[in-house]
């Protein structure tokens, strides 16, 4: 049996609550097609709720343009 732990960081003001994101991820882990692709045991996912400016900066850094 797989247990999904979801760590959600709300870095900016957003219309979505971290608890909602956690619930969606945990429920998704129970969908057969998704559960089949998760490792056995405990797995962890981290989600950062961020804004456009930070996302652009992160994309530039990832692409090596920063």
Coordinates of C-alpha atoms in Angstrom, one line a residue:
X1 CA 0.0 0.0 0.0
X2 CA 1.3 3.5 -0.9
X3 CA 1.0 6.4 1.4
X4 CA 1.4 9.8 -0.2
X5 CA 2.6 12.7 2.0
X6 CA 2.2 16.1 0.4
X7 CA 4.1 19.1 1.6
X8 CA 2.5 22.3 0.3
X9 CA 4.2 25.7 0.7
X10 CA 2.2 28.8 0.0
X11 CA 4.8 31.3 -1.1
X12 CA 2.4 34.0 -2.3
X13 CA -1.2 35.1 -1.7
X14 CA -3.3 32.7 -3.7
X15 CA -6.9 31.7 -4.0
X16 CA -6.1 28.1 -3.2
X17 CA -5.5 26.7 0.3
X18 CA -2.6 24.3 0.9
X19 CA -5.1 21.9 2.5
X20 CA -7.1 21.7 -0.8
X21 CA -3.9 20.9 -2.8
X22 CA -3.0 18.2 -0.3
X23 CA -6.5 16.7 -0.5
X24 CA -6.4 16.6 -4.3
X25 CA -3.0 14.9 -4.4
X26 CA -4.0 12.3 -1.8
X27 CA -7.2 11.6 -3.7
X28 CA -5.4 11.4 -7.0
X29 CA -3.0 8.8 -5.4
X30 CA -6.1 6.5 -5.0
X31 CA -6.9 6.6 -8.7
X32 CA -5.9 3.1 -10.0
X33 CA -3.9 4.5 -13.0
X34 CA -1.9 6.9 -10.8
X35 CA -1.5 4.5 -7.8
X36 CA 0.0 1.9 -10.2
X37 CA 2.8 4.3 -11.0
X38 CA 3.6 5.3 -7.4
X39 CA 6.3 3.4 -5.4
X40 CA 5.3 1.1 -2.6
X41 CA 5.4 2.4 0.9
X42 CA 5.6 6.1 1.7
X43 CA 6.3 8.7 -1.0
X44 CA 6.5 12.4 -0.6
X45 CA 5.7 15.2 -3.0
X46 CA 6.5 18.9 -2.4
X47 CA 4.3 21.6 -4.0
X48 CA 5.1 25.3 -3.9
X49 CA 2.3 27.8 -4.7
X50 CA 4.0 30.7 -6.3
X51 CA 3.4 33.7 -8.5
X52 CA 4.3 34.6 -12.1
X53 CA 7.5 36.5 -11.2
X54 CA 9.0 33.8 -9.1
X55 CA 8.0 31.1 -11.7
X56 CA 9.7 33.1 -14.5
X57 CA 12.8 33.4 -12.3
X58 CA 12.8 29.7 -11.6
X59 CA 12.4 28.9 -15.3
X60 CA 15.3 31.1 -16.2
X61 CA 17.5 29.5 -13.6
X62 CA 16.5 26.0 -14.7
X63 CA 17.2 26.9 -18.3
X64 CA 20.6 28.3 -17.4
X65 CA 19.7 31.9 -18.4
X66 CA 20.1 33.5 -14.9

